[in-house]
Amino acid sequence: MTDESERAVQAAIDGEMRLLDPEVRASPAHVVELLDPEFTEIGASGRRWDVESILTVTSGGSVSPESPVKVSEMSGIVPAPGVVHLTYFADNQGRRAWRSSLWRLTETGWRMYFHQATLTG
């Protein structure tokens, strides 16, 4: 991986981890800085989310400061210039899922464009 690709992957990882931070999630202003205006998500429940619906959930305290999401096996690749694909395993108070995110570089920085979660046993 080139230095530029490594920096892109690290920027996406940093953004992903910020979105999992309970303090960031509690602030719609901070969350919206990290989401692409065209953001969509297919949640572990099968529900489809957009920016507005995600802001409603995250501002409601979807991640407890006392029990932050545990992340492991985080990795990323650059499939095309200005795009990063991340995959990782997340455990949110026993709700375990494989997660996949696409981040794209915009005029204002790296933003999450798409996210999907698949529950696992």
PDB file of C-alpha atoms in Angstrom:
ATOM      1  CA  MET A   1       0.000   0.000   0.000  1.00  0.00           C
ATOM      2  CA  THR A   2       1.332   3.440  -0.887  1.00  0.00           C
ATOM      3  CA  ASP A   3       1.817   6.170   1.702  1.00  0.00           C
ATOM      4  CA  GLU A   4      -1.150   8.037   0.211  1.00  0.00           C
ATOM      5  CA  SER A   5      -3.343   4.927   0.507  1.00  0.00           C
ATOM      6  CA  GLU A   6      -2.185   4.353   4.076  1.00  0.00           C
ATOM      7  CA  ARG A   7      -3.086   7.950   4.978  1.00  0.00           C
ATOM      8  CA  ALA A   8      -6.520   7.555   3.356  1.00  0.00           C
ATOM      9  CA  VAL A   9      -7.222   4.321   5.234  1.00  0.00           C
ATOM     10  CA  GLN A  10      -6.067   5.884   8.516  1.00  0.00           C
ATOM     11  CA  ALA A  11      -8.308   8.921   7.947  1.00  0.00           C
ATOM     12  CA  ALA A  12     -11.295   6.623   7.395  1.00  0.00           C
ATOM     13  CA  ILE A  13     -10.435   4.563  10.488  1.00  0.00           C
ATOM     14  CA  ASP A  14     -10.145   7.751  12.541  1.00  0.00           C
ATOM     15  CA  GLY A  15     -13.560   8.887  11.261  1.00  0.00           C
ATOM     16  CA  GLU A  16     -15.115   5.488  11.942  1.00  0.00           C
ATOM     17  CA  MET A  17     -13.807   5.465  15.495  1.00  0.00           C
ATOM     18  CA  ARG A  18     -15.097   9.000  16.054  1.00  0.00           C
ATOM     19  CA  LEU A  19     -18.560   7.903  14.895  1.00  0.00           C
ATOM     20  CA  LEU A  20     -18.451   5.104  17.468  1.00  0.00           C
ATOM     21  CA  ASP A  21     -17.453   7.487  20.281  1.00  0.00           C
ATOM     22  CA  PRO A  22     -20.455   8.087  22.593  1.00  0.00           C
ATOM     23  CA  GLU A  23     -19.628  11.799  22.965  1.00  0.00           C
ATOM     24  CA  VAL A  24     -19.448  12.327  19.199  1.00  0.00           C
ATOM     25  CA  ARG A  25     -22.633  10.304  18.618  1.00  0.00           C
ATOM     26  CA  ALA A  26     -24.491  12.464  21.131  1.00  0.00           C
ATOM     27  CA  SER A  27     -23.731  15.588  19.079  1.00  0.00           C
ATOM     28  CA  PRO A  28     -25.659  15.868  15.789  1.00  0.00           C
ATOM     29  CA  ALA A  29     -23.227  18.599  14.682  1.00  0.00           C
ATOM     30  CA  HIS A  30     -20.264  16.246  15.074  1.00  0.00           C
ATOM     31  CA  VAL A  31     -22.019  13.296  13.440  1.00  0.00           C
ATOM     32  CA  VAL A  32     -23.122  15.311  10.417  1.00  0.00           C
ATOM     33  CA  GLU A  33     -19.504  16.442   9.885  1.00  0.00           C
ATOM     34  CA  LEU A  34     -18.566  12.779   9.376  1.00  0.00           C
ATOM     35  CA  LEU A  35     -21.483  11.664   7.194  1.00  0.00           C
ATOM     36  CA  ASP A  36     -21.708  12.308   3.481  1.00  0.00           C
ATOM     37  CA  PRO A  37     -24.900  14.208   2.546  1.00  0.00           C
ATOM     38  CA  GLU A  38     -25.852  11.146   0.437  1.00  0.00           C
ATOM     39  CA  PHE A  39     -25.139   8.705   3.292  1.00  0.00           C
ATOM     40  CA  THR A  40     -27.154   5.486   3.516  1.00  0.00           C
ATOM     41  CA  GLU A  41     -26.929   2.530   5.847  1.00  0.00           C
ATOM     42  CA  ILE A  42     -28.401  -0.924   5.904  1.00  0.00           C
ATOM     43  CA  GLY A  43     -28.501  -1.704   9.590  1.00  0.00           C
ATOM     44  CA  ALA A  44     -28.142  -5.064  11.289  1.00  0.00           C
ATOM     45  CA  SER A  45     -31.932  -5.012  11.688  1.00  0.00           C
ATOM     46  CA  GLY A  46     -32.359  -4.768   7.924  1.00  0.00           C
ATOM     47  CA  ARG A  47     -33.635  -1.206   8.212  1.00  0.00           C
ATOM     48  CA  ARG A  48     -32.418   1.393   5.731  1.00  0.00           C
ATOM     49  CA  TRP A  49     -31.125   4.628   7.265  1.00  0.00           C
ATOM     50  CA  ASP A  50     -30.243   8.072   5.918  1.00  0.00           C
ATOM     51  CA  VAL A  51     -28.557  11.074   7.530  1.00  0.00           C
ATOM     52  CA  GLU A  52     -31.735  12.397   9.161  1.00  0.00           C
ATOM     53  CA  SER A  53     -32.788   9.070  10.679  1.00  0.00           C
ATOM     54  CA  ILE A  54     -29.258   8.335  11.920  1.00  0.00           C
ATOM     55  CA  LEU A  55     -29.084  11.731  13.634  1.00  0.00           C
ATOM     56  CA  THR A  56     -32.326  10.956  15.473  1.00  0.00           C
ATOM     57  CA  VAL A  57     -30.950   7.642  16.776  1.00  0.00           C
ATOM     58  CA  THR A  58     -27.432   8.775  17.632  1.00  0.00           C
ATOM     59  CA  SER A  59     -28.562  11.902  19.487  1.00  0.00           C
ATOM     60  CA  GLY A  60     -30.750   9.630  21.611  1.00  0.00           C
ATOM     61  CA  GLY A  61     -27.740   7.946  23.190  1.00  0.00           C
ATOM     62  CA  SER A  62     -27.444   4.785  21.094  1.00  0.00           C
ATOM     63  CA  VAL A  63     -24.023   4.035  22.606  1.00  0.00           C
ATOM     64  CA  SER A  64     -23.525   4.212  26.345  1.00  0.00           C
ATOM     65  CA  PRO A  65     -20.401   6.014  27.627  1.00  0.00           C
ATOM     66  CA  GLU A  66     -20.167   3.270  30.270  1.00  0.00           C
ATOM     67  CA  SER A  67     -20.173   0.514  27.616  1.00  0.00           C
ATOM     68  CA  PRO A  68     -18.512   1.757  24.426  1.00  0.00           C
ATOM     69  CA  VAL A  69     -18.579  -0.343  21.270  1.00  0.00           C
ATOM     70  CA  LYS A  70     -15.689  -2.819  21.225  1.00  0.00           C
ATOM     71  CA  VAL A  71     -13.992  -2.906  17.825  1.00  0.00           C
ATOM     72  CA  SER A  72     -11.612  -5.554  16.493  1.00  0.00           C
ATOM     73  CA  GLU A  73     -10.171  -6.753  13.204  1.00  0.00           C
ATOM     74  CA  MET A  74     -10.381  -3.285  11.601  1.00  0.00           C
ATOM     75  CA  SER A  75      -8.848  -3.178   8.141  1.00  0.00           C
ATOM     76  CA  GLY A  76      -9.157  -1.018   5.075  1.00  0.00           C
ATOM     77  CA  ILE A  77      -8.310  -0.818   1.405  1.00  0.00           C
ATOM     78  CA  VAL A  78      -8.411   1.864  -1.266  1.00  0.00           C
ATOM     79  CA  PRO A  79     -10.416   0.367  -4.167  1.00  0.00           C
ATOM     80  CA  ALA A  80     -10.348   3.636  -6.149  1.00  0.00           C
ATOM     81  CA  PRO A  81      -8.868   7.109  -5.688  1.00  0.00           C
ATOM     82  CA  GLY A  82     -10.789   9.018  -3.021  1.00  0.00           C
ATOM     83  CA  VAL A  83     -12.587   5.909  -1.716  1.00  0.00           C
ATOM     84  CA  VAL A  84     -11.795   3.723   1.311  1.00  0.00           C
ATOM     85  CA  HIS A  85     -13.533   0.465   2.216  1.00  0.00           C
ATOM     86  CA  LEU A  86     -13.329  -0.511   5.896  1.00  0.00           C
ATOM     87  CA  THR A  87     -14.368  -3.788   7.492  1.00  0.00           C
ATOM     88  CA  TYR A  88     -14.370  -4.680  11.171  1.00  0.00           C
ATOM     89  CA  PHE A  89     -16.082  -6.598  13.940  1.00  0.00           C
ATOM     90  CA  ALA A  90     -18.093  -4.672  16.537  1.00  0.00           C
ATOM     91  CA  ASP A  91     -19.604  -5.726  19.849  1.00  0.00           C
ATOM     92  CA  ASN A  92     -22.153  -3.292  21.259  1.00  0.00           C
ATOM     93  CA  GLN A  93     -23.164  -4.670  24.660  1.00  0.00           C
ATOM     94  CA  GLY A  94     -23.388  -8.228  23.323  1.00  0.00           C
ATOM     95  CA  ARG A  95     -24.921  -7.306  19.967  1.00  0.00           C
ATOM     96  CA  ARG A  96     -22.155  -8.550  17.677  1.00  0.00           C
ATOM     97  CA  ALA A  97     -21.886  -7.642  14.006  1.00  0.00           C
ATOM     98  CA  TRP A  98     -19.516  -7.553  11.080  1.00  0.00           C
ATOM     99  CA  ARG A  99     -19.484  -4.018   9.711  1.00  0.00           C
ATOM    100  CA  SER A 100     -18.503  -2.545   6.373  1.00  0.00           C
ATOM    101  CA  SER A 101     -18.157   1.154   5.505  1.00  0.00           C
ATOM    102  CA  LEU A 102     -17.359   3.129   2.412  1.00  0.00           C
ATOM    103  CA  TRP A 103     -15.703   6.486   2.952  1.00  0.00           C
ATOM    104  CA  ARG A 104     -15.189   9.053   0.233  1.00  0.00           C
ATOM    105  CA  LEU A 105     -13.034  12.133   0.072  1.00  0.00           C
ATOM    106  CA  THR A 106     -15.043  15.335  -0.285  1.00  0.00           C
ATOM    107  CA  GLU A 107     -14.151  19.021  -0.349  1.00  0.00           C
ATOM    108  CA  THR A 108     -14.556  19.030   3.444  1.00  0.00           C
ATOM    109  CA  GLY A 109     -12.615  15.833   4.117  1.00  0.00           C
ATOM    110  CA  TRP A 110     -13.345  12.134   4.510  1.00  0.00           C
ATOM    111  CA  ARG A 111     -17.014  11.289   5.042  1.00  0.00           C
ATOM    112  CA  MET A 112     -18.868   8.029   5.437  1.00  0.00           C
ATOM    113  CA  TYR A 113     -20.919   7.378   2.314  1.00  0.00           C
ATOM    114  CA  PHE A 114     -22.309   3.893   3.050  1.00  0.00           C
ATOM    115  CA  HIS A 115     -22.429   1.513   5.997  1.00  0.00           C
ATOM    116  CA  GLN A 116     -23.763  -2.004   6.481  1.00  0.00           C
ATOM    117  CA  ALA A 117     -23.916  -4.283   9.501  1.00  0.00           C
ATOM    118  CA  THR A 118     -24.563  -8.022   9.580  1.00  0.00           C
ATOM    119  CA  LEU A 119     -25.346  -9.654  12.920  1.00  0.00           C
ATOM    120  CA  THR A 120     -23.343 -12.693  13.911  1.00  0.00           C
ATOM    121  CA  GLY A 121     -23.826 -15.309  16.589  1.00  0.00           C
TER     122      GLY A 121
END
